[in-house]
DNA sequence: CTGAAAGCGCTTACAG
DNA sequence: CTGAAAGCGCTTACAG
């Protein structure tokens, strides 16, 4: 008799499901994985058993056979803490679902980057995920590609041969600009992000293009360069609010700079949103920390992380079975989130 | 001949290590897991092979035998986004290392909490991790305990019979208070957190006790109640800075409120840290986003998450093998992080 | 102290 | 369309 005593009572396995449905474990497995080559009635019986028994597949068991021992590296440099946290959340969640292991390395300059890559490779990673801003470094991408390591870039401009997951920064920025125009703002300041980031360039370009479409053009001093940091946002916002004829709205290229702009406005006694609309981009946790809460463009950062892992796993499986996949470029949906920091122009 | 072709070349298994070292897989396993009952020379040979082959254990394989199919639920309500993100990071990392699955449920009031618990249980979780503020709800703890579900509380006051992981809020607050005194501040404002949170009470008490020790007592209007939110920090900080004889330092019970205090100070034209020292508690990402960067007490939130999972897994294993463990109360180390928002009293 | 056997839960590859 | 067999990588429980 098998020892069932030390067994957890509620641990329903696929064998239990199969027995309950009166089929072989294989058939149960097929139904559970959505394989269409199963007869209608067996399928229904298995599905019923899954429901009744509240079966949940054990991912360790599954991944042992499928992905084998996939290991994914994440190489990052100089990130926004909040963004990286959220991204890692998605990466870990998905890899836990898929039974993959995740190794993380941080690097600074190009030398330390090589060392970090080396460490990841020695640890046996099958591929590397590159969050911004590393995803924007052609050199990094080339080096990894030359070594034959699969790469998935998160954000950044699509590069031939390298899979990527991102949102459409251009359309996101366009949506925000249209929203500000709808609110009746005609004097809109813009704080740009780090010019070396593709996302910063796209957000700026969309802003300018969308205004031009509406026949509007901002005076040059309404366009200020920031670096995506809070500190740079302070300086930039001060510049804008010190103008003689100052804007009635400020579009900041990310939330951190928007937080800074709000602090400066506050300091100058300018009330938000009555006298000044401030909007951001990203919807990081700071957006709902601030008061008034920040109107911004939501990036599904966690989902970006999840999909990056899924893409990577497909790539790894393909390579293991000797196939070659085309690089995939996945664009995820952004959302305009209206909160209390924006209002109609007065 | 076994098909080795579709095999990933770098996938070193424990069998490779064993063969390379000339021992059985069992001995290799023992060495790798630090089991002391292995002879000196076999141990060394295995360790050398691990090095040479750059062996990394496959966690899916391991967890299949050890934890079995452990599933851990996380039940949270009304969290600080940044704190929860970081905690989840640790939870997911550790559970991925241990091959456990994580299910997350959010809840609001007590009714929705029951429903969420029910969903977790139906999904077959073996135990539930309770982040703040749920860890402070005796009712929640009791209900879970009555159903016989293992619980690990993150933060909160230690409760008999319920394992917990936390930092010593009292000592952390004491360290910060001593630091402010060292800097020569004698007029220190204090913004308290949500009074229903144990951590808020402890931080406040330590502040008062430590001052008393030094023979100091602040005027009543220097103690202001906040709610741990940015918004409440704005109000509280305004109160403090509007005082005729205002403090030279403000100790905020968390970083979000410190961010608010800095914004208000900024608004009032009070320079930080020259004219005003502002310090926080937690070291969430916002602390390094602000300018000047925030002096604060670092909570190892990610590590708290990791350890909560580790504790939970021990508990689950113990129960499965019919043993009963005493509840463990783990206190992790905090650190005073000195940044640019604090300076000597002028 | 060391090892041969068995099995964790699942799915791949083969056979019908 | 369905199933019996084998094995993913590891460790538990048993034997010596």
XYZ file of C-alpha atoms (C1' of nucleotides) in Angstrom:
724
model
C 0.000 0.000 0.000
C 1.414 3.383 -0.886
C 2.074 5.745 1.973
C -0.568 8.346 1.587
C -0.408 9.597 5.133
C 2.293 12.204 4.876
C 0.632 13.352 1.691
C -1.088 16.670 1.689
C -4.775 15.881 1.385
C -5.667 18.590 -1.096
C -2.867 17.896 -3.572
C -4.814 16.948 -6.666
C -2.595 15.630 -9.453
C -3.334 14.950 -13.046
C -3.612 11.276 -12.137
C -6.518 12.042 -9.867
C -8.184 13.956 -12.645
C -7.614 11.141 -15.113
C -8.976 8.549 -12.729
C -11.987 10.693 -11.894
C -12.737 11.193 -15.573
C -11.985 7.586 -16.442
C -9.288 8.405 -18.983
C -5.536 8.060 -19.241
C -3.301 10.761 -17.792
C -2.258 11.600 -21.338
C -5.756 12.462 -22.387
C -6.199 14.552 -19.272
C -2.958 16.327 -20.062
C -4.096 17.007 -23.608
C -7.375 18.518 -22.533
C -5.725 20.636 -19.872
C -3.254 21.991 -22.395
C -5.886 22.743 -24.983
C -4.731 20.145 -27.469
C -7.593 19.896 -29.979
C -7.024 16.250 -30.901
C -9.303 14.899 -28.195
C -12.828 13.636 -28.661
C -15.686 15.845 -27.593
C -17.029 13.692 -24.781
C -13.663 12.798 -23.240
C -12.815 16.469 -23.333
C -15.974 17.373 -21.475
C -15.500 14.663 -18.887
C -11.972 15.811 -18.159
C -13.028 19.425 -17.927
C -15.748 18.494 -15.488
C -13.275 16.562 -13.353
C -10.862 19.468 -13.344
C -13.666 21.674 -12.051
C -14.916 19.234 -9.458
C -11.483 18.398 -8.131
C -10.250 21.997 -8.447
C -7.191 20.700 -10.169
C -4.254 23.070 -10.626
C -1.264 21.813 -12.552
C 1.998 21.551 -10.689
C 4.312 23.806 -12.598
C 7.511 22.213 -11.395
C 6.448 18.919 -12.839
C 5.380 20.454 -16.079
C 8.450 22.559 -16.624
C 10.722 19.632 -15.935
C 9.477 18.054 -19.132
C 8.831 21.089 -21.305
C 11.144 24.032 -20.853
C 13.575 21.699 -19.207
C 15.772 23.920 -17.121
C 15.402 27.256 -18.854
C 17.393 30.017 -17.227
C 16.843 33.623 -18.090
C 19.245 36.443 -17.334
C 18.220 40.040 -16.760
C 20.944 42.619 -17.356
C 20.204 46.145 -16.289
C 22.002 49.405 -15.733
C 21.015 52.641 -14.134
C 17.281 52.076 -14.022
C 14.440 53.971 -12.465
C 13.924 51.968 -9.292
C 10.146 52.003 -9.573
C 10.126 50.950 -13.218
C 12.572 48.141 -12.652
C 10.677 46.875 -9.635
C 7.497 46.636 -11.606
C 9.182 45.029 -14.566
C 10.886 42.439 -12.369
C 7.518 41.657 -10.851
C 6.225 40.609 -14.251
C 9.400 38.778 -15.139
C 9.411 36.764 -11.934
C 5.707 36.060 -12.057
C 5.831 34.659 -15.556
C 8.999 32.687 -15.040
C 7.571 31.204 -11.904
C 4.517 30.192 -13.919
C 6.726 28.669 -16.561
C 9.162 27.100 -14.168
C 12.097 29.089 -15.481
C 14.863 30.446 -13.301
C 15.833 34.093 -13.339
C 19.283 35.523 -12.712
C 19.785 39.246 -12.369
C 22.941 41.247 -12.930
C 23.468 44.972 -12.610
C 26.155 46.788 -14.517
C 27.507 50.285 -14.982
C 29.861 51.136 -17.814
C 30.675 49.001 -20.816
C 33.465 47.110 -19.071
C 31.328 46.147 -16.131
C 28.678 45.208 -18.642
C 30.937 42.660 -20.273
C 31.801 41.225 -16.893
C 28.138 40.987 -15.953
C 27.298 39.305 -19.242
C 30.107 36.868 -18.626
C 28.766 36.021 -15.193
C 25.315 35.385 -16.609
C 26.702 33.147 -19.315
C 28.806 31.192 -16.886
C 25.747 30.649 -14.793
C 24.283 28.983 -17.850
C 21.530 31.386 -18.872
C 19.811 30.533 -22.137
C 18.966 34.099 -22.988
C 19.077 37.642 -21.707
C 16.352 40.217 -21.201
C 17.446 43.823 -21.628
C 15.365 46.542 -19.946
C 15.892 50.192 -20.846
C 18.250 51.904 -21.274
C 20.421 48.918 -22.260
C 17.874 47.970 -24.904
C 18.876 51.176 -26.681
C 22.574 50.348 -26.869
C 23.414 48.981 -30.329
C 26.783 47.902 -28.996
C 25.270 45.754 -26.286
C 22.843 44.174 -28.710
C 25.591 43.447 -31.203
C 27.913 41.843 -28.655
C 25.179 39.580 -27.374
C 24.109 38.685 -30.873
C 27.647 37.814 -31.908
C 27.865 35.345 -29.070
C 24.677 33.769 -30.303
C 22.665 34.562 -27.200
C 18.942 35.140 -27.631
C 17.911 38.593 -26.491
C 14.568 40.190 -25.747
C 14.584 43.977 -25.483
C 12.049 45.729 -23.299
C 11.151 49.103 -24.795
C 13.657 50.740 -27.091
C 13.513 51.078 -30.839
C 12.881 47.813 -32.684
C 16.160 46.402 -33.977
C 16.271 43.871 -36.797
C 16.854 40.361 -35.496
C 16.192 41.186 -31.848
C 12.794 40.405 -30.338
C 11.232 43.170 -28.332
C 8.257 44.053 -26.175
C 7.198 47.639 -25.844
C 4.383 50.144 -25.969
C 3.930 52.632 -28.740
C 5.485 55.688 -27.152
C 4.581 57.823 -30.099
C 0.881 57.021 -29.918
C 0.864 57.343 -26.144
C 2.332 60.794 -26.291
C -0.029 61.704 -29.078
C -3.018 60.617 -26.988
C -1.870 62.775 -24.103
C -1.292 65.774 -26.338
C -4.745 65.423 -27.853
C -6.214 65.244 -24.358
C -4.489 68.490 -23.357
C -5.755 70.162 -26.514
C -9.264 68.917 -25.794
C -9.041 70.534 -22.375
C -8.486 73.778 -24.228
C -4.815 74.300 -23.408
C -2.946 76.294 -25.988
C 0.166 77.082 -23.975
C 1.709 73.722 -23.198
C 5.197 73.279 -21.833
C 7.049 70.038 -22.526
C 9.775 68.483 -20.407
C 11.716 65.994 -22.446
C 13.391 62.866 -21.111
C 16.972 61.713 -21.535
C 17.621 62.375 -25.247
C 19.628 59.171 -25.579
C 16.523 57.087 -24.864
C 14.414 56.201 -27.856
C 11.279 56.595 -25.787
C 12.184 60.190 -24.963
C 12.664 61.035 -28.610
C 9.373 59.455 -29.645
C 7.387 61.154 -26.912
C 8.799 64.521 -27.927
C 8.254 63.998 -31.619
C 4.650 62.935 -31.139
C 3.994 66.024 -29.049
C 5.375 68.326 -31.744
C 3.669 66.512 -34.605
C 0.301 66.483 -32.904
C 0.479 70.175 -32.149
C 1.506 70.914 -35.722
C -1.504 68.959 -36.970
C -3.719 71.267 -34.974
C -1.926 74.243 -36.409
C -0.265 75.032 -33.104
C 3.362 75.752 -32.372
C 4.879 76.366 -28.995
C 7.526 79.035 -28.425
C 10.958 77.469 -28.181
C 11.341 78.156 -24.499
C 8.361 75.866 -23.822
C 10.473 72.851 -24.795
C 12.882 71.958 -22.007
C 15.265 69.027 -21.796
C 15.276 66.821 -18.694
C 16.952 63.519 -17.938
C 13.962 61.504 -16.656
C 15.138 62.181 -13.093
C 13.294 64.073 -10.395
C 16.205 66.418 -10.043
C 16.250 67.320 -13.718
C 12.504 67.830 -13.496
C 12.979 70.419 -10.756
C 15.285 72.504 -12.916
C 13.172 72.133 -16.011
C 9.940 73.028 -14.270
C 11.507 76.074 -12.690
C 12.542 77.274 -16.121
C 8.990 76.911 -17.390
C 7.313 78.556 -14.422
C 9.756 81.458 -14.429
C 8.699 82.417 -17.938
C 6.907 85.711 -18.245
C 4.089 84.123 -20.187
C 4.037 80.742 -18.656
C 2.267 77.631 -19.893
C -1.118 76.564 -18.514
C -0.135 72.924 -18.811
C 3.114 70.978 -18.528
C 3.525 67.619 -20.206
C 6.363 65.762 -18.509
C 7.975 62.819 -20.281
C 7.731 60.645 -17.179
C 6.125 60.578 -13.753
C 9.247 61.342 -11.746
C 9.692 64.636 -13.578
C 5.978 65.332 -13.188
C 6.353 64.861 -9.449
C 9.127 67.436 -9.532
C 7.048 69.824 -11.613
C 4.253 69.554 -9.086
C 6.650 70.301 -6.256
C 7.932 73.407 -8.049
C 4.424 74.599 -8.898
C 3.491 74.098 -5.317
C 6.509 76.126 -4.291
C 5.606 78.941 -6.633
C 2.100 79.023 -5.187
C 0.595 77.820 -8.437
C -2.434 75.657 -7.761
C -2.876 72.335 -9.522
C -5.014 71.775 -11.504
C -6.800 75.147 -11.244
C -3.941 77.302 -12.447
C -1.738 74.627 -13.932
C -2.254 71.190 -15.389
C 0.621 68.741 -14.907
C 0.691 65.360 -16.608
C 3.221 62.551 -16.720
C 3.962 59.326 -18.504
C 4.385 55.693 -17.272
C 1.973 55.468 -14.328
C 4.559 54.319 -11.829
C 3.550 54.104 -8.162
C 4.502 57.743 -7.628
C 1.558 58.805 -9.791
C -0.943 57.755 -7.145
C 1.292 58.780 -4.275
C 1.204 62.445 -5.224
C -1.553 64.857 -4.400
C -3.406 65.685 -6.513
C -2.979 62.312 -8.171
C -1.295 62.438 -11.513
C -2.890 62.185 -14.929
C -0.556 60.047 -16.982
C -0.148 57.411 -19.673
C -0.187 53.952 -18.210
C 2.453 51.546 -19.432
C 1.602 47.950 -18.560
C 5.087 47.422 -17.187
C 4.341 44.195 -15.355
C 2.758 42.777 -18.492
C 5.783 43.861 -20.514
C 7.919 41.809 -18.168
C 5.651 38.795 -18.435
C 5.608 38.896 -22.191
C 9.341 39.357 -22.387
C 9.726 36.076 -20.510
C 7.141 34.310 -22.660
C 8.892 35.473 -25.810
C 12.231 34.394 -24.469
C 10.948 30.962 -23.578
C 9.535 30.452 -27.064
C 12.864 31.441 -28.500
C 14.736 29.063 -26.216
C 12.469 26.151 -27.015
C 12.747 26.849 -30.718
C 16.517 26.846 -30.577
C 16.657 23.676 -28.541
C 14.634 21.836 -31.083
C 16.873 23.191 -33.787
C 14.373 25.600 -35.251
C 14.977 29.248 -35.986
C 12.380 31.843 -35.232
C 11.994 35.268 -36.721
C 12.374 38.049 -34.207
C 9.017 39.128 -32.787
C 8.135 42.733 -32.070
C 5.292 42.962 -29.646
C 3.494 46.235 -29.033
C 1.316 46.392 -25.938
C -1.506 48.762 -25.197
C -1.058 51.994 -23.269
C -3.923 53.800 -21.528
C -4.587 57.432 -20.769
C -5.369 57.622 -17.067
C -7.191 60.781 -16.108
C -6.715 61.816 -12.514
C -6.872 65.088 -10.609
C -3.770 66.877 -11.837
C -5.384 67.964 -15.087
C -8.285 70.303 -15.795
C -9.681 72.532 -18.490
C -7.662 75.620 -19.306
C -8.967 78.616 -17.438
C 22.408 5.735 -28.114
C 20.474 8.392 -26.307
C 19.411 11.367 -28.333
C 21.607 14.134 -27.120
C 21.159 16.363 -30.090
C 18.146 18.390 -29.077
C 19.771 18.735 -25.681
C 21.083 22.105 -24.687
C 24.836 21.719 -24.601
C 25.444 23.659 -21.393
C 22.846 21.886 -19.299
C 24.956 20.366 -16.562
C 22.987 18.045 -14.308
C 23.864 16.520 -11.004
C 24.610 13.298 -12.895
C 27.378 15.051 -14.804
C 28.815 16.342 -11.581
C 28.659 12.905 -9.988
C 30.335 11.263 -12.952
C 33.014 13.941 -13.115
C 33.743 13.515 -9.423
C 33.498 9.738 -9.571
C 30.755 9.464 -6.956
C 27.086 8.573 -6.877
C 24.473 11.226 -7.586
C 23.408 10.914 -3.971
C 26.777 11.916 -2.652
C 26.873 14.819 -5.070
C 23.441 15.866 -3.897
C 24.538 15.696 -0.274
C 27.574 17.863 -0.840
C 25.600 20.384 -2.847
C 23.034 20.667 -0.104
C 25.601 21.022 2.624
C 24.832 17.723 4.297
C 27.748 17.196 6.714
C 27.693 13.388 6.593
C 30.087 13.147 3.665
C 33.766 12.298 3.825
C 36.285 15.064 3.452
C 37.838 13.963 0.193
C 34.604 13.086 -1.592
C 33.284 16.442 -0.515
C 36.229 18.234 -1.990
C 36.074 16.293 -5.229
C 32.416 17.106 -5.689
C 32.981 20.749 -4.897
C 35.761 20.891 -7.460
C 33.534 19.307 -10.083
C 30.746 21.741 -9.336
C 33.208 24.560 -9.918
C 34.710 23.134 -13.058
C 31.406 22.230 -14.644
C 29.710 25.402 -13.369
C 26.881 23.297 -12.120
C 23.665 25.011 -11.085
C 20.904 22.884 -9.636
C 17.670 22.715 -11.570
C 15.104 24.007 -9.148
C 12.127 22.428 -10.826
C 13.654 19.029 -10.324
C 14.549 19.724 -6.772
C 11.244 21.168 -5.719
C 9.370 18.276 -7.241
C 10.866 16.042 -4.581
C 11.132 18.394 -1.633
C 8.405 20.967 -1.337
C 6.232 18.918 -3.602
C 3.720 21.303 -4.999
C 3.678 24.006 -2.378
C 1.365 26.873 -3.140
C 1.499 30.103 -1.224
C -1.219 32.728 -1.143
C -0.619 36.420 -0.586
C -3.599 38.376 0.699
C -3.286 42.128 0.769
C -5.439 45.181 1.176
C -4.857 48.837 0.641
C -1.091 48.754 0.412
C 1.489 51.352 -0.424
C 2.182 50.471 -4.049
C 5.930 50.850 -3.682
C 6.125 48.746 -0.539
C 3.994 45.984 -1.960
C 5.982 45.912 -5.192
C 9.181 45.432 -3.334
C 7.749 42.837 -1.022
C 6.310 40.865 -3.922
C 9.710 40.967 -5.553
C 11.170 39.100 -2.623
C 8.235 36.733 -2.374
C 8.399 35.791 -6.032
C 12.158 35.500 -6.060
C 12.245 33.124 -3.145
C 9.323 31.055 -4.292
C 10.863 30.764 -7.706
C 14.050 29.550 -6.034
C 12.085 27.052 -4.004
C 9.810 26.013 -6.805
C 6.693 27.150 -4.998
C 3.747 28.751 -6.717
C 2.364 32.085 -5.601
C -1.235 33.229 -5.821
C -2.149 36.802 -5.043
C -5.506 38.191 -3.971
C -6.446 41.749 -3.166
C -9.288 42.587 -0.852
C -11.023 45.590 0.618
C -13.433 45.271 3.541
C -13.938 42.262 5.749
C -16.514 40.674 3.460
C -14.327 40.878 0.404
C -11.540 39.547 2.561
C -13.483 36.398 3.321
C -14.238 35.948 -0.352
C -10.588 36.430 -1.263
C -9.494 33.934 1.378
C -12.035 31.495 0.027
C -10.657 31.869 -3.493
C -7.127 31.248 -2.270
C -8.196 28.153 -0.391
C -10.122 26.780 -3.340
C -7.039 27.254 -5.439
C -5.349 24.924 -3.004
C -2.889 27.204 -1.236
C -1.029 25.613 1.638
C -0.602 28.831 3.555
C -1.126 32.566 3.393
C 1.282 35.462 3.740
C -0.197 38.625 5.213
C 1.522 41.934 4.467
C 0.599 45.067 6.414
C -1.915 46.282 7.308
C -3.711 42.917 7.307
C -1.020 41.503 9.568
C -2.352 43.888 12.215
C -5.920 42.618 12.074
C -6.549 40.187 14.925
C -9.806 39.202 13.292
C -8.089 38.153 10.073
C -5.478 36.201 11.961
C -8.074 34.463 14.065
C -10.233 33.438 11.119
C -7.295 31.986 9.278
C -6.075 30.202 12.361
C -9.475 28.682 13.016
C -9.474 27.175 9.573
C -6.093 25.674 10.326
C -4.237 27.592 7.640
C -0.596 28.416 8.297
C 0.014 32.156 8.265
C 3.140 34.269 8.104
C 2.692 37.922 8.976
C 4.987 40.525 7.465
C 5.502 43.367 9.933
C 2.873 43.940 12.566
C 3.056 43.138 16.252
C 4.091 39.573 17.025
C 1.021 37.477 17.794
C 1.257 34.222 19.707
C 1.043 31.239 17.395
C 1.543 33.180 14.181
C 4.970 33.267 12.569
C 6.172 36.674 11.504
C 8.997 38.498 9.766
C 9.661 42.108 10.558
C 12.177 44.732 11.478
C 12.405 46.295 14.863
C 10.487 49.503 14.259
C 11.212 50.731 17.737
C 14.974 50.418 17.383
C 14.890 51.881 13.896
C 13.054 54.938 15.046
C 15.355 55.206 18.013
C 18.403 55.150 15.734
C 16.979 57.929 13.623
C 16.122 60.031 16.659
C 19.622 59.631 18.057
C 21.032 60.667 14.698
C 18.956 63.841 14.689
C 20.081 64.620 18.217
C 23.690 64.046 17.216
C 23.230 66.585 14.447
C 22.350 69.032 17.177
C 18.651 69.357 16.488
C 16.608 70.256 19.534
C 13.400 71.288 17.800
C 12.217 68.164 16.024
C 8.762 67.771 14.517
C 7.296 64.301 14.176
C 4.714 63.174 11.645
C 3.090 59.991 12.793
C 1.747 57.245 10.538
C -1.684 55.642 10.536
C -2.333 55.069 14.256
C -3.974 51.715 13.564
C -0.672 50.291 12.310
C 1.574 48.793 14.937
C 4.622 50.132 13.132
C 3.304 53.686 13.409
C 2.802 53.317 17.146
C 6.263 51.879 17.706
C 8.001 54.540 15.673
C 6.245 57.244 17.613
C 6.925 55.699 20.986
C 10.618 55.230 20.276
C 10.883 58.864 19.233
C 9.319 60.071 22.466
C 11.247 57.666 24.686
C 14.575 58.516 23.107
C 13.981 62.235 23.507
C 12.948 61.745 27.099
C 16.165 59.831 27.752
C 18.082 62.854 26.593
C 16.006 65.050 28.821
C 14.194 66.620 25.885
C 10.495 67.100 25.364
C 8.874 68.569 22.283
C 5.932 70.946 22.508
C 2.665 69.213 21.761
C 2.186 70.947 18.433
C 5.376 69.290 17.171
C 3.627 65.908 17.132
C 1.285 65.643 14.159
C -0.768 62.664 13.028
C -0.602 61.533 9.412
C -1.915 58.458 7.650
C 1.245 57.248 5.873
C -0.045 58.847 2.650
C 1.531 61.658 0.683
C -1.627 63.659 1.021
C -1.703 63.391 4.781
C 1.958 64.354 4.793
C 1.156 67.595 2.984
C -1.331 68.645 5.623
C 0.866 67.591 8.495
C 3.953 69.318 7.158
C 2.028 72.524 6.561
C 0.942 72.490 10.174
C 4.532 72.158 11.327
C 5.965 74.790 9.035
C 3.234 77.283 9.871
C 4.241 77.250 13.525
C 5.664 80.458 14.830
C 8.654 78.698 16.242
C 9.050 75.937 13.760
C 11.192 72.816 14.039
C 14.653 72.595 12.455
C 14.056 68.947 11.636
C 11.044 66.832 10.712
C 11.016 63.103 11.295
C 8.365 61.546 9.054
C 7.113 58.055 9.825
C 7.543 56.957 6.217
C 9.089 58.117 2.964
C 5.868 59.109 1.235
C 5.095 61.612 3.962
C 8.701 62.810 3.876
C 8.314 63.453 0.158
C 5.273 65.547 0.978
C 7.115 67.410 3.714
C 9.890 68.231 1.284
C 7.372 69.546 -1.228
C 5.800 71.784 1.394
C 9.156 73.044 2.624
C 10.080 73.762 -0.915
C 6.830 75.661 -1.311
C 7.487 77.722 1.761
C 10.932 78.625 0.474
C 12.625 76.658 3.226
C 15.845 75.141 1.962
C 16.679 71.505 2.639
C 18.894 70.587 4.391
C 20.313 74.073 5.203
C 17.257 75.441 6.954
C 15.377 72.206 7.514
C 16.288 68.569 7.888
C 13.693 66.085 6.628
C 14.015 62.370 7.231
C 11.812 59.408 6.429
C 11.449 55.720 7.144
C 11.408 52.624 4.869
C 13.775 53.552 2.041
C 11.288 52.951 -0.738
C 12.247 53.969 -4.284
C 10.891 57.471 -3.715
C 13.734 58.143 -1.267
C 16.288 58.228 -4.075
C 13.911 59.833 -6.531
C 13.607 63.026 -4.507
C 16.062 65.851 -4.511
C 17.881 66.193 -2.226
C 17.847 62.458 -1.679
C 16.209 61.368 1.525
C 17.878 60.270 4.723
C 15.842 57.373 5.991
C 15.772 54.014 7.754
C 16.151 51.208 5.315
C 13.822 48.260 5.698
C 15.032 45.211 3.800
C 11.596 44.766 2.272
C 12.669 42.350 -0.431
C 14.444 40.237 2.144
C 11.360 40.308 4.355
C 9.417 38.843 1.453
C 12.019 36.161 0.848
C 12.117 35.127 4.451
C 8.356 35.085 4.735
C 8.317 32.512 1.935
C 11.122 30.494 3.484
C 9.311 30.430 6.810
C 6.079 29.441 5.158
C 7.748 26.604 3.303
C 9.260 25.231 6.492
C 5.881 25.360 8.113
C 4.248 23.579 5.176
C 6.844 20.838 5.110
C 6.565 20.347 8.836
C 2.811 19.966 8.633
C 3.028 17.560 5.738
C 5.286 15.285 7.639
C 2.975 15.480 10.598
C 5.217 17.623 12.755
C 4.200 20.779 14.563
C 6.477 23.773 14.657
C 6.500 26.578 17.119
C 5.726 29.943 15.546
C 8.914 31.770 14.580
C 9.377 35.485 14.984
C 12.140 36.748 12.794
C 13.541 40.230 13.216
C 15.636 41.541 10.349
C 18.172 44.317 10.427
C 17.341 47.904 9.540
C 19.943 50.461 8.506
C 20.205 54.187 8.872
C 20.879 55.570 5.414
C 22.333 59.058 5.495
C 21.684 61.071 2.364
C 21.460 64.765 1.557
C 18.202 65.743 3.203
C 19.738 65.970 6.655
C 22.380 68.264 8.096
C 23.571 69.718 11.362
C 21.242 72.172 13.034
C 22.193 75.714 12.166
C 29.854 7.571 5.446
C 28.035 5.876 0.703
C 24.954 4.188 -2.859
C 20.974 1.619 -5.692
C 16.245 2.186 -6.164
C 12.130 4.606 -6.529
C 9.243 8.446 -7.359
C 7.796 13.685 -7.138
C 3.974 15.488 -11.440
C 4.052 16.076 -15.719
C 4.551 15.556 -20.944
C 7.364 13.824 -25.230
C 7.713 10.430 -28.467
C 6.085 6.287 -29.868
C 2.532 2.945 -30.984
C -1.930 1.756 -32.302
C -8.398 10.051 -31.429
C -6.270 7.407 -27.301
C -2.917 5.258 -24.256
C 1.441 2.592 -22.149
C 6.065 3.615 -21.470
C 9.822 6.381 -20.409
C 12.191 10.190 -18.522
C 12.896 15.463 -17.276
C 16.535 16.500 -12.557
C 16.463 15.875 -8.281
C 16.123 13.902 -3.413
C 13.664 10.699 0.162
C 13.823 6.548 2.369
C 16.037 2.451 2.667
C 20.018 -0.584 2.894
C 24.629 -1.458 3.961
